[in-house]
Short mmCIF file of C-alpha atoms in Angstrom, two decimals:
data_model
loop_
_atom_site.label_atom_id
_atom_site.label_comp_id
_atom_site.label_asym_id
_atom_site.label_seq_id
_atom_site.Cartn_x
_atom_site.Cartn_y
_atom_site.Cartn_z
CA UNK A 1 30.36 -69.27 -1.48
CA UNK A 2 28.66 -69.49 -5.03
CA UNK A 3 26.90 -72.49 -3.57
CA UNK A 4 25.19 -70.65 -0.75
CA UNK A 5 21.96 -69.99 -1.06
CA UNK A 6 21.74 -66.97 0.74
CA UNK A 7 24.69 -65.37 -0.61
CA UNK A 8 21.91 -64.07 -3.47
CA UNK A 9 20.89 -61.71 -1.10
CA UNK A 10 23.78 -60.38 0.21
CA UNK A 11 23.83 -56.80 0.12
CA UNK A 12 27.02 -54.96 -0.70
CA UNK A 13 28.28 -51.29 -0.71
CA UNK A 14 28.98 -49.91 -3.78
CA UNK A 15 29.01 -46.56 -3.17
CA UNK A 16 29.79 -46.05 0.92
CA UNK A 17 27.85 -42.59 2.12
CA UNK A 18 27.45 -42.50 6.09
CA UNK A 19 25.51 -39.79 7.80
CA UNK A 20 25.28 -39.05 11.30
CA UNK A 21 26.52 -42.66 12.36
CA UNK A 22 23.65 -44.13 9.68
CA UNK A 23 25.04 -46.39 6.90
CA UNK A 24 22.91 -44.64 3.51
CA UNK A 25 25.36 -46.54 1.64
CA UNK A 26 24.69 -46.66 -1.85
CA UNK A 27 24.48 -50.76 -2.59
CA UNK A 28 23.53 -53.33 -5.09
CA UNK A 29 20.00 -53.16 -3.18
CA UNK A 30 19.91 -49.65 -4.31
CA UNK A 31 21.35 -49.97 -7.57
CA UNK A 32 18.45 -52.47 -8.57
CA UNK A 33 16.22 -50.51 -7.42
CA UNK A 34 17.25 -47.65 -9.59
CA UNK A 35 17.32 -50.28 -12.55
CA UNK A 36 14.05 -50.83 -10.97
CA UNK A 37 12.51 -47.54 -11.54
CA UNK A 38 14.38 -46.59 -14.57
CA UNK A 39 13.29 -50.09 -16.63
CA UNK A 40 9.97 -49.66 -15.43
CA UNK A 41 9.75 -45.80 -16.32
CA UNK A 42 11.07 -46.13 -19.55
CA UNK A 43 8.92 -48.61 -20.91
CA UNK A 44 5.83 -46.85 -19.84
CA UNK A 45 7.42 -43.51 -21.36
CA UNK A 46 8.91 -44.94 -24.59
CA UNK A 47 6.17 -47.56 -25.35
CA UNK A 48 3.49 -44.60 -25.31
CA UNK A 49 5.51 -42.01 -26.43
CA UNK A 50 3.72 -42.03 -30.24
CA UNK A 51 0.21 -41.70 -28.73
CA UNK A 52 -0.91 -43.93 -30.91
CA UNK A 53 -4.75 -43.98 -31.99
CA UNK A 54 -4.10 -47.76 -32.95
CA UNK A 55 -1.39 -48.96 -30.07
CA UNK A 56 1.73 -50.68 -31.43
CA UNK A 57 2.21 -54.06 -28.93
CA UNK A 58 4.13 -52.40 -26.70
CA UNK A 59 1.99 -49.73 -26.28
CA UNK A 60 -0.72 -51.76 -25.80
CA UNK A 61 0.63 -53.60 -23.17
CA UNK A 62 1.35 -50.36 -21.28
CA UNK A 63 -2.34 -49.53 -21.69
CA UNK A 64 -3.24 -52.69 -20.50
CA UNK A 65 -1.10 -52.51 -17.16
CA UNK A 66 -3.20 -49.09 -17.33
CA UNK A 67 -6.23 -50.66 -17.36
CA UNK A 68 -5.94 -53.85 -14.96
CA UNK A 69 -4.93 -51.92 -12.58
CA UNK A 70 -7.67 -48.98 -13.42
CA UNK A 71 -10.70 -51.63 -12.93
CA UNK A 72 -8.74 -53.24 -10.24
CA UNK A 73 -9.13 -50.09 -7.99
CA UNK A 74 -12.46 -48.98 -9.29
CA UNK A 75 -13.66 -52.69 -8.25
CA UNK A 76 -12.41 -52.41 -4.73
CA UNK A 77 -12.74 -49.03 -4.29
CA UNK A 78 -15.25 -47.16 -6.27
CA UNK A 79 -14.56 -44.43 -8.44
CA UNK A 80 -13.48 -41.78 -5.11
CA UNK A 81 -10.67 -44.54 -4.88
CA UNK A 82 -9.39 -43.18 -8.38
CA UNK A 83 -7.39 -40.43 -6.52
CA UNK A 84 -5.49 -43.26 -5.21
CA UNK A 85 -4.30 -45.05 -9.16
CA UNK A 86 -1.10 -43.46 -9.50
CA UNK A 87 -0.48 -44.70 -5.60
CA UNK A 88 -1.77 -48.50 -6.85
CA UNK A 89 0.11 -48.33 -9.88
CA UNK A 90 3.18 -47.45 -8.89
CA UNK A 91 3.15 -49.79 -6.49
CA UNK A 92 2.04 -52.22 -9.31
CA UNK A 93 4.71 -51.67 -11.30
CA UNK A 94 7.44 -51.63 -8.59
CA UNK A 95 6.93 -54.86 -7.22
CA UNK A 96 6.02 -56.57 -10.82
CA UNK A 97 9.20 -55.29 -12.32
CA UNK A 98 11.09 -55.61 -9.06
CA UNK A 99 10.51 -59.30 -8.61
CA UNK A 100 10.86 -59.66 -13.09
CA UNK A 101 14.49 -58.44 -12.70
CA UNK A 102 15.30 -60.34 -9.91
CA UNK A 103 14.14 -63.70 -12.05
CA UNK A 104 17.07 -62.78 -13.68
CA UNK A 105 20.06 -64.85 -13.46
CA UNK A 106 23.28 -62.79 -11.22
CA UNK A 107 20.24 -60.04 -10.27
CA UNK A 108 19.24 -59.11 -6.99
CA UNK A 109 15.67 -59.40 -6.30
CA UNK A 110 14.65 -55.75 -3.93
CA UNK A 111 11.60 -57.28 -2.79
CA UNK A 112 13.08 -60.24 -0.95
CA UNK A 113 14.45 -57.51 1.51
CA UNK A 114 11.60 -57.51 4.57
CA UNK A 115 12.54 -54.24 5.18
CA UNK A 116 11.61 -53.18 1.04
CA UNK A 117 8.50 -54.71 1.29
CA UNK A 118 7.75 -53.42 5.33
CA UNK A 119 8.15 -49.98 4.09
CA UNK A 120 5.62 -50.33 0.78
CA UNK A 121 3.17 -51.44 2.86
CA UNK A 122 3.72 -49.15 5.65
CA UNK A 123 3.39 -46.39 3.12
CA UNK A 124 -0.23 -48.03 2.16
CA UNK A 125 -0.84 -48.73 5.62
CA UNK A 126 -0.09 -45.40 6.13
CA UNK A 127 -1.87 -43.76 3.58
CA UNK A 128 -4.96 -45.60 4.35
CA UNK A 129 -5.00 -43.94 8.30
CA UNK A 130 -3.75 -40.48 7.00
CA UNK A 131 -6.33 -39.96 4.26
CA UNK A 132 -8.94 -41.93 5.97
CA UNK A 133 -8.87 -39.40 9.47
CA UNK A 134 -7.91 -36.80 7.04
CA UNK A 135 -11.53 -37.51 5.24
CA UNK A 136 -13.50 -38.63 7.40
CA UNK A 137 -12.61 -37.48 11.25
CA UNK A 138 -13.14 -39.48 14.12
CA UNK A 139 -15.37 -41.57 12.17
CA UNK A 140 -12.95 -43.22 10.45
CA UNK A 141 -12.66 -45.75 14.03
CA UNK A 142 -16.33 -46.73 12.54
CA UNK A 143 -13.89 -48.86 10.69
CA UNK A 144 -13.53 -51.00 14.06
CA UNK A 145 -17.35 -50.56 14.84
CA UNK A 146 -19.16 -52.72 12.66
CA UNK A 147 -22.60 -51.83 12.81
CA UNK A 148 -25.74 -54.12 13.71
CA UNK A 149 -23.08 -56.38 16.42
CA UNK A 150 -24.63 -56.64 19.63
CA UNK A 151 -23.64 -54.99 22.77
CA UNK A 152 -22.20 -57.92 24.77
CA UNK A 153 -20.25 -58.75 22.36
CA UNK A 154 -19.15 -55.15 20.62
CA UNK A 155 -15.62 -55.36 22.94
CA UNK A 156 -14.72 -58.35 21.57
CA UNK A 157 -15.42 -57.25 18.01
CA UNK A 158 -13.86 -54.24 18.19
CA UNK A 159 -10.13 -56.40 19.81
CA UNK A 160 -10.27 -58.55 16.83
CA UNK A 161 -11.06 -55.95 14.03
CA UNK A 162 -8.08 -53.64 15.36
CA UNK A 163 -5.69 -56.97 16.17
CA UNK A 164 -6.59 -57.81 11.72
CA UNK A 165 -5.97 -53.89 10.99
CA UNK A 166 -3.08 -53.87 12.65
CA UNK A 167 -1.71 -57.18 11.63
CA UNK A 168 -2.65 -55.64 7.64
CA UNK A 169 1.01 -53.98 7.29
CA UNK A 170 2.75 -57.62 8.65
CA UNK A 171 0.68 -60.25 6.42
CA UNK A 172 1.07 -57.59 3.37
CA UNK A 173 4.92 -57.78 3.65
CA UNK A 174 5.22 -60.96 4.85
CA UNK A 175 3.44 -62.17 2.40
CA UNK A 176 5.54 -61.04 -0.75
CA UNK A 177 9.00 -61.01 1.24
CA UNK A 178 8.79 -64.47 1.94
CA UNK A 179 7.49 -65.64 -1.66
CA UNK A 180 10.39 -63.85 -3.65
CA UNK A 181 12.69 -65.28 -0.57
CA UNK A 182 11.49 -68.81 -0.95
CA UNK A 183 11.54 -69.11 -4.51
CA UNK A 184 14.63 -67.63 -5.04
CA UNK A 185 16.21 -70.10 -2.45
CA UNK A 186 14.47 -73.23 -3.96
CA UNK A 187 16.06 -72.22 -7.16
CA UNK A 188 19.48 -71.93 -6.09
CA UNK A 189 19.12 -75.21 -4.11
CA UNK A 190 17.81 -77.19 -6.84
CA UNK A 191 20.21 -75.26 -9.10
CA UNK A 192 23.36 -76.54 -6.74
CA UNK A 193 21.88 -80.33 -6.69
CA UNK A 194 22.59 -79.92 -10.61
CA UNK A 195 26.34 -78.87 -10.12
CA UNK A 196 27.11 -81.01 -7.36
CA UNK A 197 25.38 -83.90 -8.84
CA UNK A 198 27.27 -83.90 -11.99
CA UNK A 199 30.52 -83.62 -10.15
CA UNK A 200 29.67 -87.31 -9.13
CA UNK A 201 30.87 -88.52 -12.87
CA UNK A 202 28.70 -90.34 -15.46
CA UNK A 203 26.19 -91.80 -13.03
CA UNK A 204 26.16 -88.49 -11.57
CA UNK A 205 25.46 -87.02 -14.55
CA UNK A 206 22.40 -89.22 -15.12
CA UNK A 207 20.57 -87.94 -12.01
CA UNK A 208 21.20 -84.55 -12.59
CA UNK A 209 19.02 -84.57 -15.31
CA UNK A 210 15.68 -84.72 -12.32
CA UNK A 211 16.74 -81.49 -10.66
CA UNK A 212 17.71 -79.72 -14.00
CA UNK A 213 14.10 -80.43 -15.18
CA UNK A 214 12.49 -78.92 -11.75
CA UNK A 215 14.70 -75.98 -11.91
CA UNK A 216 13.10 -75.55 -15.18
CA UNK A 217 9.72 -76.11 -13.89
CA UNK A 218 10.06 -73.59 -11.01
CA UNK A 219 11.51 -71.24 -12.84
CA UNK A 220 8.10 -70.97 -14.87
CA UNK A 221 6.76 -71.18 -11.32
CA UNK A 222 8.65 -68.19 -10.00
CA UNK A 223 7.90 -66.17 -13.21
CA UNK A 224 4.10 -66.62 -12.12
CA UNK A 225 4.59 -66.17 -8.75
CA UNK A 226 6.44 -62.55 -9.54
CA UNK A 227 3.56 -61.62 -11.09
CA UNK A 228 1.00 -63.07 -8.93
CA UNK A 229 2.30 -61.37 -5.62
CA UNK A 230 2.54 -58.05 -7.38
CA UNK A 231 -1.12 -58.62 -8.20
CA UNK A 232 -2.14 -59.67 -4.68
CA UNK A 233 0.21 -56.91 -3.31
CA UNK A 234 -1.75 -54.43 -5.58
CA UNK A 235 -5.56 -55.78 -4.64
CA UNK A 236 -4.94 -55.94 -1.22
CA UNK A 237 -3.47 -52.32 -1.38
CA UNK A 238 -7.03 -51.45 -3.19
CA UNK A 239 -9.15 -53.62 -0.54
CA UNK A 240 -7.93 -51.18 2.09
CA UNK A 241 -7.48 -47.98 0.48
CA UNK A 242 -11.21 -48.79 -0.09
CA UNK A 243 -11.69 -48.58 4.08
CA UNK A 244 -10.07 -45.21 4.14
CA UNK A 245 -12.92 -43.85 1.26
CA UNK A 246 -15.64 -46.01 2.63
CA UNK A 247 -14.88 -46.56 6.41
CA UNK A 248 -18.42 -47.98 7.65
CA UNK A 249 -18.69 -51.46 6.58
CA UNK B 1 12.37 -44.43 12.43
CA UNK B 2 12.59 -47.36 15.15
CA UNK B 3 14.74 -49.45 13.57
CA UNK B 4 17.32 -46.45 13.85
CA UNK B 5 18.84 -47.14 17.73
CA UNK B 6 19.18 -50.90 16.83
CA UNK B 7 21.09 -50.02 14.11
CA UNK B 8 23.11 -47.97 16.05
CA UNK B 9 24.44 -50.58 18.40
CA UNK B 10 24.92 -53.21 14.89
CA UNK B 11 27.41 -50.34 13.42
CA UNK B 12 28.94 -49.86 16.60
CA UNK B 13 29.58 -53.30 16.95
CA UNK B 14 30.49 -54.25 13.63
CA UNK B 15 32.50 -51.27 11.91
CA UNK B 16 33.39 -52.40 8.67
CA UNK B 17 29.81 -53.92 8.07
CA UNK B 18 29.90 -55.12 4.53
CA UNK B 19 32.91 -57.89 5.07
CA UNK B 20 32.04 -58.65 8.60
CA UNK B 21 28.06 -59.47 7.98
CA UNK B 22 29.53 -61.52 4.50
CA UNK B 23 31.51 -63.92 7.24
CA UNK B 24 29.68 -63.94 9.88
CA UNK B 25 26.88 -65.40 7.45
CA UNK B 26 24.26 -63.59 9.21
CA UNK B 27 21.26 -63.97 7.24
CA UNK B 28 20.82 -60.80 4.93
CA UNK B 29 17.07 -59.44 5.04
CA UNK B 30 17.09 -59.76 8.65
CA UNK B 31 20.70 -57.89 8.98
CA UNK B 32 19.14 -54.48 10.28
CA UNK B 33 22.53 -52.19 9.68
CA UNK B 34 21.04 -52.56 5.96
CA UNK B 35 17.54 -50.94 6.72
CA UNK B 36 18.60 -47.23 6.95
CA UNK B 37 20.07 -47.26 3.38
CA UNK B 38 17.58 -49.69 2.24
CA UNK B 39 14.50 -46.73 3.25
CA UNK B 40 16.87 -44.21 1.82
CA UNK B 41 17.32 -45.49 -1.72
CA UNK B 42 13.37 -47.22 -2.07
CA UNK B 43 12.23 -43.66 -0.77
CA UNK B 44 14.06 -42.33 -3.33
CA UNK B 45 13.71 -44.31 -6.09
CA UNK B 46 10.33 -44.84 -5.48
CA UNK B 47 9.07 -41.18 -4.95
CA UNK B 48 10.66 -40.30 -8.23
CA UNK B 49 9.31 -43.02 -9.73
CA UNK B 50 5.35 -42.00 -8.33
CA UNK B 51 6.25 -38.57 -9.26
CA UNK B 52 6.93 -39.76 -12.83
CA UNK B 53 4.35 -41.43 -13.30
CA UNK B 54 1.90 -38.82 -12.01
CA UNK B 55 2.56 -36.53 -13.63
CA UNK B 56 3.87 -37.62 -16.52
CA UNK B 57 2.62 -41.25 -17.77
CA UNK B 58 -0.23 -41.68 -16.42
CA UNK B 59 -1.82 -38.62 -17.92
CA UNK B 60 -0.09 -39.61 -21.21
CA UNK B 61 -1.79 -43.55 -21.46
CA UNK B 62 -4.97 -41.43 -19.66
CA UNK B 63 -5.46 -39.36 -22.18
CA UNK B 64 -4.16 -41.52 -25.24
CA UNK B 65 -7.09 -44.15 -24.08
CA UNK B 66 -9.86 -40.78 -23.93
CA UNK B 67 -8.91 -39.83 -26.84
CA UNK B 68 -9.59 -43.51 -28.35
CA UNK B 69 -12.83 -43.93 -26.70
CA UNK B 70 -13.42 -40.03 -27.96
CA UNK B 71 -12.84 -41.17 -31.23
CA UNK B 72 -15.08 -44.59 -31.60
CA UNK B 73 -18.42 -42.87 -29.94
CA UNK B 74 -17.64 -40.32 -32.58
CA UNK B 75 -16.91 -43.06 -35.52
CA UNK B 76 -20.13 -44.98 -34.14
CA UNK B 77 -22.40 -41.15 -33.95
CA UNK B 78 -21.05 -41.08 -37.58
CA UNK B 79 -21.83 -44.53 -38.02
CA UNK B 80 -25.84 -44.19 -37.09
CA UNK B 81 -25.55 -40.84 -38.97
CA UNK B 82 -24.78 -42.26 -41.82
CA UNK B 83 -27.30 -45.78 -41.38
CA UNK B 84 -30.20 -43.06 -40.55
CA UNK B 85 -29.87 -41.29 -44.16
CA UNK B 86 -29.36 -45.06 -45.65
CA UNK B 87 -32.65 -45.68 -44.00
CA UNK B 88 -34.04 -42.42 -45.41
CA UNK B 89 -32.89 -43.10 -48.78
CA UNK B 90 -34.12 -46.31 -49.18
CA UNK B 91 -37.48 -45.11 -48.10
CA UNK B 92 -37.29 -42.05 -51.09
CA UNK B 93 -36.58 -44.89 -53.11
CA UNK B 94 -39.52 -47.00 -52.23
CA UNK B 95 -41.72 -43.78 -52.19
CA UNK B 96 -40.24 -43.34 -55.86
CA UNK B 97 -41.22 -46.66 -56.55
CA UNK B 98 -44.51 -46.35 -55.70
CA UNK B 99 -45.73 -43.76 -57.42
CA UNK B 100 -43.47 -44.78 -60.53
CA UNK B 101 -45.43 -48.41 -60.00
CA UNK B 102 -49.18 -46.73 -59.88
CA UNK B 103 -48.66 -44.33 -62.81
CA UNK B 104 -47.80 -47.20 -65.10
CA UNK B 105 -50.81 -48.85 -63.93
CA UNK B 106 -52.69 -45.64 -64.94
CA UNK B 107 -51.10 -45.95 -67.99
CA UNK B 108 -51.43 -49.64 -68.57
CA UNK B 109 -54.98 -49.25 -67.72
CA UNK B 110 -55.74 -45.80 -70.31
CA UNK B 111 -54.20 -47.94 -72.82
CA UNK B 112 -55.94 -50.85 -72.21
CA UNK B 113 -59.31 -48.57 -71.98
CA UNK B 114 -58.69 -47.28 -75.45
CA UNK B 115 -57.37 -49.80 -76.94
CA UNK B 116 -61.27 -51.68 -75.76
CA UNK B 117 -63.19 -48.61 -77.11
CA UNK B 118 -61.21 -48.68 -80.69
CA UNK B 119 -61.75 -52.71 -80.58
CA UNK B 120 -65.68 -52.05 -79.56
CA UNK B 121 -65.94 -49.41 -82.08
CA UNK B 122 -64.47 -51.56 -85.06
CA UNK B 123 -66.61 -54.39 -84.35
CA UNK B 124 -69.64 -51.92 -84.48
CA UNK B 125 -68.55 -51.09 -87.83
CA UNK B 126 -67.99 -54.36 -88.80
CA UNK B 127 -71.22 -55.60 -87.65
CA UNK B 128 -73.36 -52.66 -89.48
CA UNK B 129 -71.79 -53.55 -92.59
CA UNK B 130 -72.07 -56.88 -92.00
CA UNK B 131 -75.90 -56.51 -91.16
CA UNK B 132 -76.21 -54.54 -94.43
CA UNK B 133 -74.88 -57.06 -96.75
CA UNK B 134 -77.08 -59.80 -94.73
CA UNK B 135 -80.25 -57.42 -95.72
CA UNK B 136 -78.63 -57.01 -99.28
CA UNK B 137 -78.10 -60.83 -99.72
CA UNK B 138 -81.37 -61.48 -98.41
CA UNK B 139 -83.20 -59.08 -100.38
CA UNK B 140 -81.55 -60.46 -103.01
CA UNK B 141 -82.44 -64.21 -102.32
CA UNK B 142 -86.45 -63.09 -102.03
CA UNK B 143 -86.04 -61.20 -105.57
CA UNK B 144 -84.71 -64.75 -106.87
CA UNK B 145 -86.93 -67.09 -105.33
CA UNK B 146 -89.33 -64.74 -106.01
CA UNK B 147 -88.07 -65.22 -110.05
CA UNK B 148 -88.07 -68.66 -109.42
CA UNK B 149 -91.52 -68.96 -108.25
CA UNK B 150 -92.58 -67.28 -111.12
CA UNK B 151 -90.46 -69.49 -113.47
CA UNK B 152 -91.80 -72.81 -111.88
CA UNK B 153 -95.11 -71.62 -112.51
CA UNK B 154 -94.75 -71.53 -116.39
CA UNK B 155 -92.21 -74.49 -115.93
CA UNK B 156 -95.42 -76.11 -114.44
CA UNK B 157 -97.64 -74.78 -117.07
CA UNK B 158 -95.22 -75.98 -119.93
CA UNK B 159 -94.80 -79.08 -117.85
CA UNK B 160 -98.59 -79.78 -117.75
CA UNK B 161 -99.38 -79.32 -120.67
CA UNK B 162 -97.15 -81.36 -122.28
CA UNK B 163 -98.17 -84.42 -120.23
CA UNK B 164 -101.88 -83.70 -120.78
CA UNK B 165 -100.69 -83.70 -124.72
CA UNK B 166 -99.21 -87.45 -124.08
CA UNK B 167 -102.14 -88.42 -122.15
CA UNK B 168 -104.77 -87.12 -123.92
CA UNK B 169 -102.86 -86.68 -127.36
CA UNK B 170 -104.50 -83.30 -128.29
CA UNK B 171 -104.16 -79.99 -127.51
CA UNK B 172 -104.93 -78.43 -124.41
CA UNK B 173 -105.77 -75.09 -123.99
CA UNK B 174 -102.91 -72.96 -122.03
CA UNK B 175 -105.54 -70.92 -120.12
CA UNK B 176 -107.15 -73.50 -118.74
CA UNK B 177 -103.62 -75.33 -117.68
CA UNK B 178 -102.42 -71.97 -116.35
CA UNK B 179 -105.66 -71.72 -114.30
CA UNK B 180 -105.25 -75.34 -112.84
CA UNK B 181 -101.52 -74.99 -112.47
CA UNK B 182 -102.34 -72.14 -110.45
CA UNK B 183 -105.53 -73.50 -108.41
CA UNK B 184 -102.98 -76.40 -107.31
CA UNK B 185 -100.11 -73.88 -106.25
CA UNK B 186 -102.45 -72.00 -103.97
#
């Protein structure tokens, strides 16, 4: 079992809670995700908690989460898109600690649950269509519209723009579910090679020594890659938070 | 949600889920009798979380960074405050300077002035009295050559007649050489 490299994402009940036939079971999924919250939560409180004038490190690497993700929204969106920062960071923060935890050895990684990363970007998906009819009325479908297209071929247009709108929610958690999946399974697969290799005696020992140094290597892989996907999760979420403020292209 | 009659069927069908799902090795994200508790806990977790951090951190690091950026326009304002009455100091001091530099001229030159008239008026002095013991010496020179000429002329007299006396061998008469002494002089 220990050798299976899905086994990492088993989910099991800790807590069992069923309501009205539903299974809201309390699990390890949910557990992590409360270490989740809580790691991330604290270290923004704690870290700032002296208001510095002249941040200590840690504070100044809550400012600068602050920050990259400030510009990162004002870039893509403007400065109306501000209303939307504590949306983009907590996203931010989520998915970077989320996938940081689960880079831990024995921890369960939320995000490599489709149905984790479905729902964050339904909830941008769905924030973006809420706010943007919300705002802006019937003219938000100007978002479909693109202006200066010519007749014959405005049908067309329109097909493909809704087909990539609607596709938006799928690529988005696609995207990082499969990444934090992937990774973690090359891991544990290399990982295995090392144990089962070196079961093979002396000789075995020898060649274990190749897969030890690329599960090395991709762990340094997988720490980027945590933090790249949160990034990408976190500009795309600005890219189209930007179409709900400004809907005509 | 839509994912809710599919999951009906799965815990139908498999009752004691956790165990079951672990055998049957079906493959975990995809396992849908996970979703509803899944939602549950990220909805949660993750509203609490945005909650938190609206309304709690992100005005904190908001504010701590607007009161920094507060704090160095006012340190720079201070800053060119503080260079602007440099600057105006340092052009009271070259004002000072100035004038300080032209009155010692003024000075330098009333000095000099003076010090040209007392010079000019000394060798005035010195001249006159010079020029008055030039006259004096020179008065003094005509009232001895003046003696002289009168001396040569009995010198001359004295003179001739002895020679005359050698020449002649008698006595001459000292009218008469006075009177030819003094036809040659004139």
């Amino acid at each position: 079992m220990a050798d299976d490299p899905i086994h990492q994402f088993q989910i099991s009940k800790w807590i069992p809670i069923e309501v009205g036939g539903l299974d809201f079971s309390f699990t390890n999924s949910s557990a992590f995700m409360v270490a989740t919250v809580a790691t991330a939560g604290a270290f923004l409180y704690l870290t700032t908690s002296s208001r510095g004038l002249i941040p200590s490190r840690l504070q100044s690497v809550s400012e600068m989460s602050y920050e990259f993700v400030a510009s990162m929204l004002r870039d893509a969106a403007g400065t109306k898109g501000m209303r939307f920062f504590p949306l983009v960071f907590s996203l931010f923060m989520f998915v970077l600690v989320a996938n940081m935890l689960g880079m831990i050895p024995y921890f369960f990684t939320v995000t490599s649950h489709i149905i984790v990363t479905f729902a964050l970007a339904m909830l941008v998906i769905g924030t973006v269509v809420v706010y943007g009819f919300w705002k802006h009325g019937l003219k938000f479908l100007h978002l479909f519209v693109p202006s200066g297209v010519p007749k014959a071929v405005l049908p067309m247009v329109v097909l493909i723009e809704l087909i990539s709108f609607l596709s938006r929610p799928v690529s988005l958690s696609v995207r990082l579910f499969a990444n934090m999946l992937a990774g973690h399974i090359t891991l544990k697969v290399f990982a295995g090679f090392i144990t089962s290799l070196s079961a093979l005696g002396a000789l075995g020992i020898g060649g274990a020594i190749l897969p030890l140094f690329m599960t090395v290597a991709l762990t340094g892989l997988e720490f980027l890659v945590s933090f790249l996907q949160a990034y990408v999760f976190a500009v795309l979420t600005c890219m189209y938070l930007n179409d709900a403020v400004h809907p005509s292209h | 949600m839509f994912v809710a009659p599919a999951f009906a069927q799965e815990s139908e069908t498999h009752s004691e889920t956790g165990v079951a799902h672990e055998a049957g090795g079906a493959f975990p994200p995809f396992d849908s009798s996970t979703y509803p508790s899944q939602i549950l806990w990220l909805a949660i977790t993750f509203g609490l979380f945005y909650l938190f951090l609206q309304k709690v951190v992100l005005p904190r690091i908001g504010g701590i960074l607007e009161v920094r950026s507060d704090r160095i326009a006012q340190d720079l304002d201070q800053a060119a405050r503080m260079k602007e009455e440099a600057d105006a100091a340092v052009a009271a001091y070259e004002q000072e300077l100035a004038t300080a530099k032209a009155k010692a001229n003024a000075i330098g030159q009333e000095a000099r002035d003076n010090a040209k008239a007392d010079a000019e008026v000394e060798r005035k002095r010195v001249e006159s009295s010079l020029d008055k013991k030039l006259a004096e010496a020179e008065a003094r020179i005509a009232l001895i050559k003046d003696a002289a000429m009168s001396d040569v002329g009995t010198i001359a007299e004295d003179t001739v007649g002895a020679i005359v006396q050698e020449l002649v061998g008698a006595k001459v008469d000292k009218s008469a050489v006075s009177a030819a002494v003094k036809a040659a002089r004139s």
